Coordinates of N, CA and C in Angstrom, one line a residue:
X2 N 5.3 12.2 -21.3 CA 4.0 12.0 -21.9 C 3.7 10.5 -22.1
X3 N 4.7 9.7 -22.5 CA 4.5 8.3 -22.7 C 4.1 7.6 -21.4
X4 N 4.8 8.0 -20.3 CA 4.5 7.5 -19.0 C 3.1 7.8 -18.6
X5 N 2.6 9.0 -18.8 CA 1.3 9.4 -18.5 C 0.2 8.7 -19.3
X6 N 0.6 8.5 -20.6 CA -0.4 7.7 -21.5 C -0.6 6.3 -21.0
X7 N 0.5 5.7 -20.5 CA 0.4 4.3 -20.0 C -0.4 4.4 -18.6
X8 N -0.1 5.4 -17.8 CA -0.8 5.6 -16.6 C -2.3 5.7 -16.8
X9 N -2.7 6.5 -17.8 CA -4.1 6.7 -18.0 C -4.8 5.4 -18.5
X10 N -4.1 4.7 -19.4 CA -4.6 3.4 -19.9 C -4.8 2.4 -18.7
X11 N -3.8 2.4 -17.9 CA -3.8 1.5 -16.7 C -5.0 1.8 -15.8
X12 N -5.2 3.1 -15.6 CA -6.3 3.6 -14.7 C -7.6 3.1 -15.3
X13 N -7.8 3.3 -16.6 CA -9.1 2.9 -17.2 C -9.3 1.4 -17.1
X14 N -8.2 0.6 -17.3 CA -8.3 -0.8 -17.2 C -8.6 -1.3 -15.7
X15 N -7.9 -0.7 -14.8 CA -8.1 -1.1 -13.4 C -9.4 -0.7 -12.8
X16 N -9.9 0.5 -13.3 CA -11.2 1.0 -12.8 C -12.4 0.1 -13.2
X17 N -12.1 -0.7 -14.2 CA -13.2 -1.7 -14.6 C -13.1 -3.0 -14.0
X18 N -12.1 -3.2 -13.2 CA -11.9 -4.5 -12.5 C -12.9 -4.7 -11.4
X19 N -13.6 -5.8 -11.5 CA -14.7 -6.1 -10.5 C -14.2 -6.2 -9.1
X20 N -13.0 -6.7 -8.9 CA -12.5 -6.8 -7.5 C -12.3 -5.5 -6.8
X21 N -12.1 -4.5 -7.7 CA -12.0 -3.1 -7.1 C -13.3 -2.7 -6.5
X22 N -14.4 -2.9 -7.1 CA -15.7 -2.4 -6.6 C -16.1 -3.3 -5.4
X23 N -15.7 -4.6 -5.4 CA -16.0 -5.5 -4.3 C -15.3 -5.0 -3.1
X24 N -14.0 -4.7 -3.2 CA -13.2 -4.2 -2.1 C -13.7 -2.9 -1.6
X25 N -14.1 -2.0 -2.5 CA -14.6 -0.7 -2.1 C -15.9 -0.8 -1.3
X26 N -16.8 -1.8 -1.8 CA -18.1 -2.0 -1.1 C -17.9 -2.5 0.3
X27 N -16.9 -3.5 0.4 CA -16.6 -4.0 1.7 C -16.1 -2.9 2.7
X28 N -15.2 -2.1 2.1 CA -14.7 -1.0 3.0 C -15.7 -0.1 3.5
X29 N -16.6 0.4 2.6 CA -17.7 1.2 3.0 C -18.6 0.5 4.0
X30 N -18.9 -0.8 3.8 CA -19.7 -1.5 4.7 C -19.1 -1.6 6.1
X31 N -17.7 -1.8 6.1 CA -17.0 -1.9 7.4 C -17.1 -0.5 8.1
X32 N -16.9 0.5 7.4 CA -17.0 1.9 8.0 C -18.4 2.1 8.6
X33 N -19.4 1.7 7.8 CA -20.7 1.9 8.3 C -21.0 1.0 9.5
X34 N -20.4 -0.2 9.5 CA -20.6 -1.2 10.6 C -20.0 -0.7 11.9
X35 N -18.9 0.2 11.7 CA -18.3 0.7 12.9 C -19.2 1.5 13.8
X36 N -20.2 2.2 13.1 CA -21.2 2.9 13.8 C -22.1 2.0 14.7
X37 N -22.4 0.9 14.1 CA -23.3 -0.1 14.9 C -22.5 -0.7 16.0
X38 N -21.2 -1.1 15.8 CA -20.4 -1.7 16.8 C -20.1 -0.7 17.9
X39 N -20.0 0.6 17.5 CA -19.7 1.7 18.5 C -20.8 1.8 19.5
X40 N -22.1 1.6 19.1 CA -23.2 1.8 20.0 C -23.2 0.7 21.0
X41 N -22.5 -0.4 20.8 CA -22.5 -1.6 21.7 C -21.5 -1.4 22.8
X42 N -20.7 -0.4 22.7 CA -19.6 -0.1 23.7 C -19.9 1.2 24.4
X43 N -20.3 1.1 25.6 CA -20.7 2.2 26.4 C -19.5 3.1 26.8
X44 N -19.6 4.4 26.4 CA -18.6 5.3 26.8 C -17.4 5.4 25.9
X45 N -17.3 4.6 24.9 CA -16.2 4.6 23.9 C -16.6 4.5 22.5
X46 N -17.9 5.0 22.2 CA -18.4 4.9 20.9 C -17.6 5.6 19.9
X47 N -17.2 6.9 20.2 CA -16.4 7.7 19.3 C -15.1 7.1 18.9
X48 N -14.4 6.5 19.9 CA -13.1 5.9 19.6 C -13.2 4.7 18.8
X49 N -14.3 3.9 19.1 CA -14.5 2.6 18.3 C -14.8 3.0 16.8
X50 N -15.6 4.0 16.6 CA -16.0 4.3 15.2 C -14.8 4.9 14.5
X51 N -14.0 5.7 15.1 CA -12.8 6.3 14.5 C -11.7 5.2 14.2
X52 N -11.6 4.3 15.2 CA -10.6 3.2 15.1 C -10.9 2.3 13.9
X53 N -12.1 1.8 13.9 CA -12.6 0.8 12.9 C -12.6 1.5 11.5
X54 N -13.0 2.8 11.5 CA -13.1 3.5 10.2 C -11.7 3.7 9.6
X55 N -10.7 4.1 10.4 CA -9.3 4.3 9.9 C -8.7 2.9 9.5
X56 N -9.0 1.9 10.3 CA -8.5 0.6 10.0 C -9.1 0.0 8.7
X57 N -10.3 0.3 8.5 CA -11.0 -0.2 7.2 C -10.4 0.5 6.0
X58 N -10.2 1.8 6.1 CA -9.6 2.5 5.0 C -8.2 2.0 4.7
X59 N -7.4 1.8 5.7 CA -6.1 1.2 5.5 C -6.1 -0.2 5.0
X60 N -6.9 -1.1 5.6 CA -6.9 -2.5 5.2 C -7.3 -2.7 3.8
X61 N -8.5 -2.0 3.4 CA -9.0 -2.2 2.1 C -8.2 -1.5 1.0
X62 N -7.5 -0.4 1.4 CA -6.6 0.3 0.5 C -5.4 -0.6 0.2
X63 N -4.9 -1.2 1.2 CA -3.8 -2.2 1.0 C -4.2 -3.4 0.1
X64 N -5.4 -3.9 0.4 CA -5.9 -5.0 -0.4 C -6.0 -4.7 -1.8
X65 N -6.5 -3.5 -2.1 CA -6.6 -3.0 -3.5 C -5.3 -2.9 -4.2
X66 N -4.3 -2.3 -3.4 CA -3.0 -2.1 -4.0 C -2.3 -3.5 -4.3
X67 N -2.6 -4.5 -3.4 CA -1.9 -5.8 -3.6 C -2.6 -6.6 -4.7
X68 N -3.9 -6.8 -4.6 CA -4.6 -7.7 -5.5 C -4.9 -7.1 -6.9
X69 N -4.8 -5.8 -7.1 CA -4.8 -5.2 -8.4 C -3.4 -5.0 -8.9
X70 N -2.5 -4.6 -8.0 CA -1.1 -4.3 -8.5 C -0.3 -5.5 -8.9
X71 N -0.5 -6.7 -8.3 CA 0.3 -7.8 -8.6 C 0.0 -8.4 -10.0
X72 N -1.1 -8.0 -10.6 CA -1.4 -8.5 -11.9 C -1.2 -7.5 -13.1
X73 N -0.8 -6.3 -12.7 CA -0.6 -5.3 -13.8 C 0.4 -5.6 -14.8
X74 N 1.6 -6.0 -14.4 CA 2.7 -6.3 -15.3 C 2.5 -7.7 -15.9
X75 N 2.1 -8.7 -15.0 CA 1.9 -10.0 -15.5 C 0.8 -10.1 -16.6
X76 N -0.3 -9.4 -16.5 CA -1.3 -9.4 -17.5 C -0.8 -9.0 -18.9
X77 N 0.1 -8.0 -18.8 CA 0.7 -7.5 -20.1 C 1.6 -8.6 -20.7
X78 N 2.3 -9.3 -19.9 CA 3.2 -10.4 -20.4 C 2.3 -11.5 -20.9
X79 N 1.3 -11.9 -20.1 CA 0.5 -13.1 -20.4 C -0.3 -12.8 -21.7
X80 N -0.8 -11.6 -21.9 CA -1.5 -11.3 -23.2 C -0.6 -10.9 -24.3
X81 N 0.7 -10.9 -24.0 CA 1.8 -10.6 -25.0 C 1.7 -9.2 -25.5
X82 N 0.9 -8.3 -24.9 CA 0.9 -6.9 -25.3 C 2.2 -6.2 -25.0
X83 N 2.9 -6.7 -24.0 CA 4.2 -6.1 -23.6 C 5.2 -6.2 -24.8
X84 N 5.1 -7.2 -25.6 CA 6.0 -7.3 -26.7 C 5.8 -6.2 -27.7
X85 N 4.5 -5.8 -27.9 CA 4.2 -4.7 -28.8 C 4.7 -3.4 -28.2
X86 N 4.6 -3.2 -26.9 CA 5.0 -2.0 -26.2 C 6.5 -1.8 -26.3
X87 N 7.3 -2.8 -25.9 CA 8.7 -2.6 -25.9 C 9.3 -2.6 -27.3
X88 N 8.6 -2.9 -28.3 CA 9.1 -2.8 -29.7 C 9.0 -1.3 -30.1
X89 N 8.2 -0.5 -29.4 CA 8.0 0.9 -29.7 C 9.1 1.7 -29.0
X90 N 9.2 3.0 -29.3 CA 10.2 3.8 -28.6 C 9.7 4.2 -27.2
X91 N 9.5 3.1 -26.4 CA 9.1 3.3 -25.0 C 10.1 2.6 -24.1
X92 N 10.6 3.3 -23.1 CA 11.6 2.7 -22.2 C 10.9 1.8 -21.2
X93 N 11.6 0.8 -20.8 CA 11.0 -0.1 -19.8 C 10.7 0.6 -18.5
X94 N 11.5 1.6 -18.2 CA 11.2 2.4 -17.0 C 9.9 3.2 -17.1
X95 N 9.6 3.7 -18.3 CA 8.4 4.4 -18.5 C 7.2 3.4 -18.4
X96 N 7.4 2.2 -18.8 CA 6.3 1.2 -18.7 C 6.0 0.9 -17.2
X97 N 7.0 0.7 -16.4 CA 6.8 0.3 -15.0 C 6.2 1.5 -14.3
X98 N 6.8 2.7 -14.5 CA 6.3 3.9 -13.8 C 4.9 4.3 -14.3
X99 N 4.5 4.0 -15.5 CA 3.2 4.3 -16.0 C 2.2 3.4 -15.3
X100 N 2.6 2.1 -15.2 CA 1.7 1.1 -14.5 C 1.5 1.5 -13.0
X101 N 2.6 1.9 -12.4 CA 2.6 2.4 -11.0 C 1.7 3.6 -10.8
X102 N 1.9 4.6 -11.7 CA 1.1 5.8 -11.5 C -0.4 5.6 -11.8
X103 N -0.7 4.7 -12.7 CA -2.1 4.3 -13.0 C -2.8 3.8 -11.8
X104 N -2.1 2.8 -11.1 CA -2.7 2.2 -9.9 C -2.8 3.3 -8.8
X105 N -1.8 4.1 -8.7 CA -1.9 5.2 -7.7 C -3.1 6.1 -7.9
X106 N -3.4 6.4 -9.1 CA -4.6 7.2 -9.4 C -5.9 6.4 -9.0
X107 N -5.9 5.1 -9.2 CA -7.1 4.3 -8.7 C -7.2 4.4 -7.2
X108 N -6.0 4.2 -6.5 CA -6.0 4.2 -5.1 C -6.4 5.6 -4.5
X109 N -6.0 6.6 -5.2 CA -6.4 8.0 -4.8 C -7.9 8.2 -4.9
X110 N -8.5 7.7 -5.9 CA -10.0 7.8 -6.1 C -10.7 7.0 -5.0
X111 N -10.2 5.7 -4.8 CA -10.8 4.9 -3.8 C -10.7 5.5 -2.4
X112 N -9.5 6.0 -2.1 CA -9.2 6.6 -0.8 C -10.1 7.8 -0.6
X113 N -10.3 8.6 -1.6 CA -11.2 9.8 -1.5 C -12.6 9.4 -1.2
X114 N -13.1 8.3 -1.9 CA -14.5 7.9 -1.7 C -14.7 7.4 -0.2
X115 N -13.7 6.5 0.2 CA -13.8 6.0 1.6 C -13.7 7.1 2.6
X116 N -12.8 8.0 2.4 CA -12.6 9.1 3.3 C -13.9 10.0 3.4
X117 N -14.5 10.3 2.3 CA -15.7 11.1 2.2 C -16.8 10.4 3.0
X118 N -17.0 9.1 2.8 CA -18.0 8.4 3.5 C -17.7 8.4 5.0
X119 N -16.5 8.2 5.4 CA -16.1 8.2 6.8 C -16.3 9.6 7.4
X120 N -15.9 10.6 6.8 CA -16.1 12.0 7.3 C -17.6 12.3 7.4
X121 N -18.4 11.9 6.5 CA -19.8 12.1 6.5 C -20.4 11.5 7.8
X122 N -20.0 10.3 8.0 CA -20.5 9.5 9.2 C -20.1 10.3 10.5
X123 N -18.9 10.8 10.6 CA -18.4 11.5 11.7 C -19.1 12.9 11.9
X124 N -19.4 13.6 10.8 CA -20.0 14.9 10.8 C -21.4 14.7 11.4
X125 N -22.1 13.6 11.0 CA -23.5 13.4 11.5 C -23.5 13.3 13.0
X126 N -22.4 12.7 13.6 CA -22.3 12.5 15.0 C -21.6 13.6 15.7
X127 N -21.1 14.6 15.0 CA -20.3 15.7 15.6 C -19.0 15.3 16.1
X128 N -18.3 14.3 15.5 CA -17.1 13.8 16.0 C -15.9 14.1 15.1
X129 N -16.1 15.1 14.2 CA -15.1 15.4 13.2 C -13.8 15.9 13.9
X130 N -12.6 15.4 13.5 CA -11.4 15.7 14.1 C -10.3 16.0 13.0
X131 N -9.7 17.2 13.0 CA -8.7 17.5 12.0 C -7.6 16.5 12.0
X132 N -7.3 15.9 13.1 CA -6.2 15.0 13.2 C -6.3 13.8 12.3
X133 N -7.6 13.5 12.0 CA -7.9 12.3 11.2 C -7.2 12.4 9.8
X134 N -7.1 13.7 9.3 CA -6.5 13.9 8.0 C -5.0 13.5 8.0
X135 N -4.4 13.7 9.2 CA -3.0 13.3 9.3 C -2.8 11.8 9.1
X136 N -3.7 11.0 9.8 CA -3.7 9.6 9.7 C -3.9 9.1 8.3
X137 N -4.9 9.7 7.6 CA -5.2 9.3 6.3 C -4.1 9.7 5.3
X138 N -3.5 10.8 5.5 CA -2.3 11.1 4.6 C -1.2 10.1 4.7
X139 N -0.9 9.6 5.9 CA 0.1 8.6 6.1 C -0.3 7.3 5.6
X140 N -1.6 7.0 5.6 CA -2.2 5.8 5.0 C -1.9 5.8 3.5
X141 N -2.1 6.9 2.9 CA -1.9 7.1 1.5 C -0.4 6.9 1.2
X142 N 0.5 7.4 2.0 CA 1.9 7.2 1.8 C 2.3 5.7 1.9
X143 N 1.6 5.0 2.9 CA 1.8 3.6 3.0 C 1.3 2.8 1.8
X144 N 0.2 3.3 1.2 CA -0.3 2.6 0.0 C 0.6 2.8 -1.2
X145 N 1.3 4.0 -1.2 CA 2.3 4.2 -2.3 C 3.4 3.2 -2.2
X146 N 3.8 2.9 -1.0 CA 4.9 2.0 -0.8 C 4.5 0.5 -1.1
X147 N 3.3 0.2 -0.6 CA 2.8 -1.2 -0.8 C 2.6 -1.4 -2.3
X148 N 2.1 -0.4 -3.0 CA 1.9 -0.5 -4.5 C 3.2 -0.7 -5.2
X149 N 4.2 0.0 -4.8 CA 5.6 -0.2 -5.4 C 6.1 -1.6 -5.1
X150 N 5.9 -2.1 -3.9 CA 6.3 -3.5 -3.6 C 5.6 -4.5 -4.5
X151 N 4.3 -4.3 -4.6 CA 3.5 -5.2 -5.5 C 3.9 -5.1 -6.9
X152 N 4.2 -4.0 -7.4 CA 4.8 -3.8 -8.8 C 6.1 -4.5 -8.9
X153 N 6.9 -4.4 -7.9 CA 8.3 -5.0 -7.9 C 8.2 -6.5 -8.1
X154 N 7.4 -7.1 -7.3 CA 7.3 -8.6 -7.4 C 6.5 -9.0 -8.7
X155 N 5.6 -8.2 -9.1 CA 4.9 -8.5 -10.4 C 5.8 -8.4 -11.6
X156 N 6.9 -7.7 -11.5 CA 7.8 -7.5 -12.6 C 8.6 -8.8 -12.9
X157 N 8.6 -9.8 -12.0 CA 9.3 -11.0 -12.3 C 8.6 -12.3 -11.8
X158 N 7.4 -12.2 -11.2 CA 6.7 -13.3 -10.7 C 5.3 -13.4 -11.1
X159 N 4.6 -14.5 -10.7 CA 3.2 -14.7 -11.0 C 2.4 -13.9 -10.0
X160 N 1.1 -13.6 -10.3 CA 0.2 -12.9 -9.4 C 0.1 -13.5 -8.0
X161 N 0.0 -14.9 -8.0 CA -0.2 -15.6 -6.7 C 1.0 -15.4 -5.8
X162 N 2.2 -15.6 -6.4 CA 3.4 -15.5 -5.6 C 3.7 -14.0 -5.3
X163 N 3.4 -13.1 -6.2 CA 3.6 -11.7 -5.9 C 2.7 -11.2 -4.8
X164 N 1.5 -11.7 -4.8 CA 0.6 -11.4 -3.7 C 1.1 -11.9 -2.3
X165 N 1.6 -13.1 -2.4 CA 2.1 -13.8 -1.2 C 3.3 -13.0 -0.6
X166 N 4.2 -12.7 -1.5 CA 5.4 -11.9 -1.2 C 5.1 -10.5 -0.6
X167 N 4.1 -9.9 -1.3 CA 3.8 -8.5 -0.8 C 3.1 -8.5 0.5
X168 N 2.2 -9.5 0.7 CA 1.5 -9.6 2.0 C 2.5 -9.9 3.1
X169 N 3.5 -10.8 2.8 CA 4.5 -11.1 3.8 C 5.3 -9.8 4.2
X170 N 5.7 -9.1 3.1 CA 6.5 -7.8 3.4 C 5.6 -6.8 4.2
X171 N 4.3 -6.8 3.9 CA 3.4 -5.9 4.7 C 3.4 -6.3 6.1
X172 N 3.2 -7.6 6.4 CA 3.1 -8.0 7.8 C 4.4 -7.8 8.5
X173 N 5.5 -8.2 7.9 CA 6.9 -8.0 8.5 C 7.1 -6.5 8.7
X174 N 6.7 -5.7 7.8 CA 6.9 -4.2 8.0 C 6.2 -3.7 9.2
X175 N 5.1 -4.3 9.6 CA 4.4 -3.8 10.8 C 4.8 -4.5 12.1
X176 N 5.6 -5.6 11.9 CA 6.1 -6.3 13.1 C 7.6 -6.2 13.2
X177 N 8.3 -5.4 12.4 CA 9.7 -5.3 12.4 C 10.3 -4.8 13.7
X178 N 9.5 -4.1 14.5 CA 9.9 -3.6 15.8 C 10.2 -4.7 16.7
X179 N 9.6 -5.9 16.5 CA 9.8 -7.1 17.3 C 11.2 -7.7 17.1
X180 N 11.8 -7.4 16.0 CA 13.1 -7.9 15.7 C 14.2 -7.5 16.7
X181 N 14.1 -6.2 17.1 CA 15.0 -5.7 18.1 C 14.8 -6.4 19.5
X182 N 13.5 -6.6 19.8 CA 13.2 -7.3 21.1 C 13.8 -8.7 21.0
X183 N 13.6 -9.3 19.8 CA 14.1 -10.7 19.6 C 15.6 -10.8 19.7
X184 N 16.2 -9.8 19.2 CA 17.7 -9.7 19.3 C 18.2 -9.7 20.7
X185 N 17.4 -9.2 21.6 CA 17.9 -9.1 23.0 C 17.7 -10.4 23.8
X186 N 16.8 -11.2 23.3 CA 16.5 -12.5 24.0 C 17.0 -13.7 23.3
X187 N 17.3 -13.7 22.0 CA 17.7 -14.9 21.3 C 19.2 -15.2 21.7
X188 N 19.5 -16.5 21.6 CA 20.9 -16.9 21.9 C 21.6 -17.0 20.6
X189 N 22.9 -16.7 20.7 CA 23.8 -16.8 19.5 C 24.0 -15.4 19.0
X190 N 25.3 -15.0 18.8 CA 25.6 -13.7 18.3 C 25.2 -13.5 16.8
X191 N 25.4 -14.6 16.0 CA 25.0 -14.5 14.6 C 23.5 -14.3 14.5
X192 N 22.7 -14.9 15.3 CA 21.2 -14.8 15.2 C 20.9 -13.4 15.6
X193 N 21.5 -12.8 16.7 CA 21.2 -11.5 17.1 C 21.6 -10.5 16.0
X194 N 22.7 -10.7 15.4 CA 23.2 -9.8 14.3 C 22.2 -9.8 13.2
X195 N 21.7 -11.0 12.8 CA 20.7 -11.2 11.7 C 19.4 -10.4 12.0
X196 N 19.0 -10.5 13.3 CA 17.7 -9.8 13.7 C 17.9 -8.3 13.5
X197 N 19.0 -7.8 14.0 CA 19.3 -6.4 13.9 C 19.5 -5.9 12.5
X198 N 20.1 -6.7 11.6 CA 20.3 -6.4 10.2 C 19.0 -6.3 9.5
X199 N 18.1 -7.3 9.8 CA 16.8 -7.3 9.1 C 16.0 -6.1 9.6
X200 N 16.1 -5.7 10.8 CA 15.4 -4.5 11.3 C 15.7 -3.3 10.5
X201 N 17.0 -3.1 10.2 CA 17.4 -1.9 9.5 C 17.3 -2.0 8.0
X202 N 17.3 -3.3 7.5 CA 17.2 -3.5 6.0 C 15.7 -3.4 5.5
X203 N 14.8 -4.0 6.3 CA 13.4 -4.0 5.9 C 12.7 -2.7 6.2
X204 N 11.7 -2.3 5.4 CA 11.0 -1.1 5.7 C 10.1 -1.3 7.0
X205 N 10.1 -0.3 7.8 CA 9.3 -0.3 9.1 C 8.1 0.5 8.8
X206 N 7.0 -0.2 8.5 CA 5.7 0.4 8.2 C 5.0 1.1 9.4
X207 N 5.5 0.7 10.6 CA 4.9 1.3 11.8 C 5.2 2.8 11.9
X208 N 6.3 3.2 11.2 CA 6.6 4.6 11.2 C 5.4 5.4 10.6
X209 N 4.7 4.8 9.7 CA 3.6 5.5 9.0 C 2.2 5.3 9.7
X210 N 2.2 4.6 10.9 CA 1.0 4.3 11.6 C 0.8 5.2 12.8
X211 N -0.1 6.2 12.6 CA -0.4 7.2 13.7 C -1.9 7.0 14.1
X212 N -2.5 6.0 13.6 CA -3.9 5.8 13.9 C -4.3 5.8 15.4
X213 N -3.4 5.1 16.1 CA -3.7 4.9 17.6 C -3.6 6.3 18.3
X214 N -2.6 7.1 17.9 CA -2.4 8.4 18.5 C -3.6 9.3 18.2
X215 N -4.1 9.3 17.0 CA -5.2 10.1 16.6 C -6.5 9.7 17.3
X216 N -6.7 8.4 17.3 CA -8.0 7.9 18.0 C -8.0 8.3 19.4
X217 N -6.9 8.3 20.1 CA -6.8 8.6 21.5 C -6.6 10.1 21.8
X218 N -6.7 10.9 20.8 CA -6.7 12.4 20.9 C -5.3 12.9 21.1
X219 N -4.3 12.2 20.8 CA -2.9 12.7 20.9 C -2.5 13.5 19.7
X220 N -1.8 14.6 19.9 CA -1.3 15.4 18.7 C -0.1 14.7 18.1
X221 N 0.0 14.7 16.8 CA 1.1 14.2 16.1 C 2.0 15.3 15.6
X222 N 3.2 15.4 16.2 CA 4.1 16.6 15.8 C 4.4 16.7 14.3
X223 N 4.5 17.9 13.9 CA 4.7 18.1 12.4 C 6.0 17.5 12.0
X224 N 7.0 17.5 12.9 CA 8.3 16.8 12.5 C 8.1 15.3 12.3
X225 N 7.3 14.7 13.1 CA 7.0 13.3 12.9 C 6.3 13.0 11.6
X226 N 5.4 13.9 11.2 CA 4.7 13.7 10.0 C 5.6 13.8 8.8
X227 N 6.5 14.8 8.9 CA 7.4 15.1 7.8 C 8.4 13.9 7.6
X228 N 8.9 13.4 8.8 CA 9.9 12.3 8.8 C 9.2 11.0 8.2
X229 N 8.0 10.8 8.7 CA 7.2 9.6 8.2 C 7.0 9.6 6.7
X230 N 6.5 10.8 6.2 CA 6.3 10.9 4.8 C 7.6 10.8 4.0
X231 N 8.7 11.4 4.5 CA 9.9 11.3 3.8 C 10.5 9.8 3.8
X232 N 10.3 9.1 4.9 CA 10.7 7.7 5.0 C 9.9 6.9 4.0
X233 N 8.6 7.0 4.0 CA 7.8 6.3 3.1 C 8.1 6.6 1.6
X234 N 8.3 7.8 1.3 CA 8.6 8.2 -0.1 C 10.0 7.7 -0.5
X235 N 11.0 7.7 0.4 CA 12.3 7.2 0.1 C 12.3 5.7 -0.2
X236 N 11.6 5.0 0.6 CA 11.5 3.5 0.4 C 10.7 3.2 -0.9
X237 N 9.7 4.1 -1.2 CA 9.0 3.9 -2.5 C 9.8 4.1 -3.7
X238 N 10.7 5.1 -3.7 CA 11.6 5.3 -4.8 C 12.6 4.2 -4.9
X239 N 13.1 3.7 -3.8 CA 14.1 2.6 -3.9 C 13.5 1.3 -4.5
X240 N 12.2 1.0 -4.0 CA 11.6 -0.2 -4.5 C 11.2 0.0 -6.0
X241 N 10.8 1.1 -6.4 CA 10.5 1.4 -7.9 C 11.8 1.2 -8.7
X242 N 12.9 1.8 -8.2 CA 14.1 1.6 -8.9 C 14.5 0.1 -9.1
X243 N 14.2 -0.6 -8.0 CA 14.5 -2.1 -8.1 C 13.6 -2.7 -9.1
X244 N 12.3 -2.3 -9.1 CA 11.4 -2.9 -10.1 C 11.8 -2.6 -11.5
X245 N 12.3 -1.4 -11.8 CA 12.8 -1.0 -13.1 C 14.0 -1.8 -13.5
X246 N 14.9 -2.0 -12.5 CA 16.1 -2.7 -12.8 C 15.8 -4.2 -13.1
X247 N 14.9 -4.8 -12.4 CA 14.6 -6.2 -12.6 C 13.9 -6.4 -13.9
X248 N 12.9 -5.5 -14.2 CA 12.2 -5.6 -15.5 C 13.1 -5.3 -16.7
X249 N 14.1 -4.4 -16.5 CA 15.0 -4.1 -17.6 C 15.8 -5.3 -18.0
X250 N 16.1 -6.2 -17.0 CA 16.9 -7.4 -17.3 C 16.1 -8.6 -17.9
X251 N 14.8 -8.5 -17.9 CA 14.0 -9.6 -18.5 C 14.1 -9.6 -20.0
X252 N 14.1 -10.8 -20.5 CA 14.3 -11.0 -21.9 C 12.9 -11.4 -22.5
X253 N 12.4 -10.6 -23.4 CA 11.1 -10.9 -24.0 C 11.2 -11.3 -25.5
X254 N 12.4 -11.6 -25.9 CA 12.5 -11.9 -27.3 C 12.3 -13.4 -27.5

């Protein structure tokens, strides 16, 4: 109950954040612009609209998770409200999880709005594809993980550094496949070992990326969907446990 109370309060605070509406407006604008850009490409309009639409939903969802998430814990510390909270019978784990769930609720609302606008655009053109739902579900799983990473860094760092660290992890997560290729070409056994170790240690966000398959009309096997969702959920739990552990060790006295 205490976790849910913190989550609801976080949701109410975050939903009033101006940057949230700015990002949402840009996302809807980009989805709408995909229709215009699609008309400029002869014979590939449907693919262009779907590709830009899904990319916009993913990009602006991640931007919301990062730029709102990195300030959630820091604001409480800066305003010293965290001192009041931890003096009450509230566990620090409940505080972190409440903040996380509150932002997840915001992301769910934003994702629903963007998806509804995107689907409406596709319905008008007669391009609706059930496979798009698969891509959007995995986008949401990715947002859950990115939010957890943002909360983790926010638990011990400033918003600027937290945003930088989270963006870096996001980029590395989508480029981690290159580490194995680098391991095959780089000189030095220690360097090759390091590349392979980083590949297995860092989260591989490309596992959650099926946008290309969906846009090109390829079916995504159910087993792949289940594995991707479990992979993302597993990493999210690990990162949240790390955030709780780090926040628990902080001294606010």
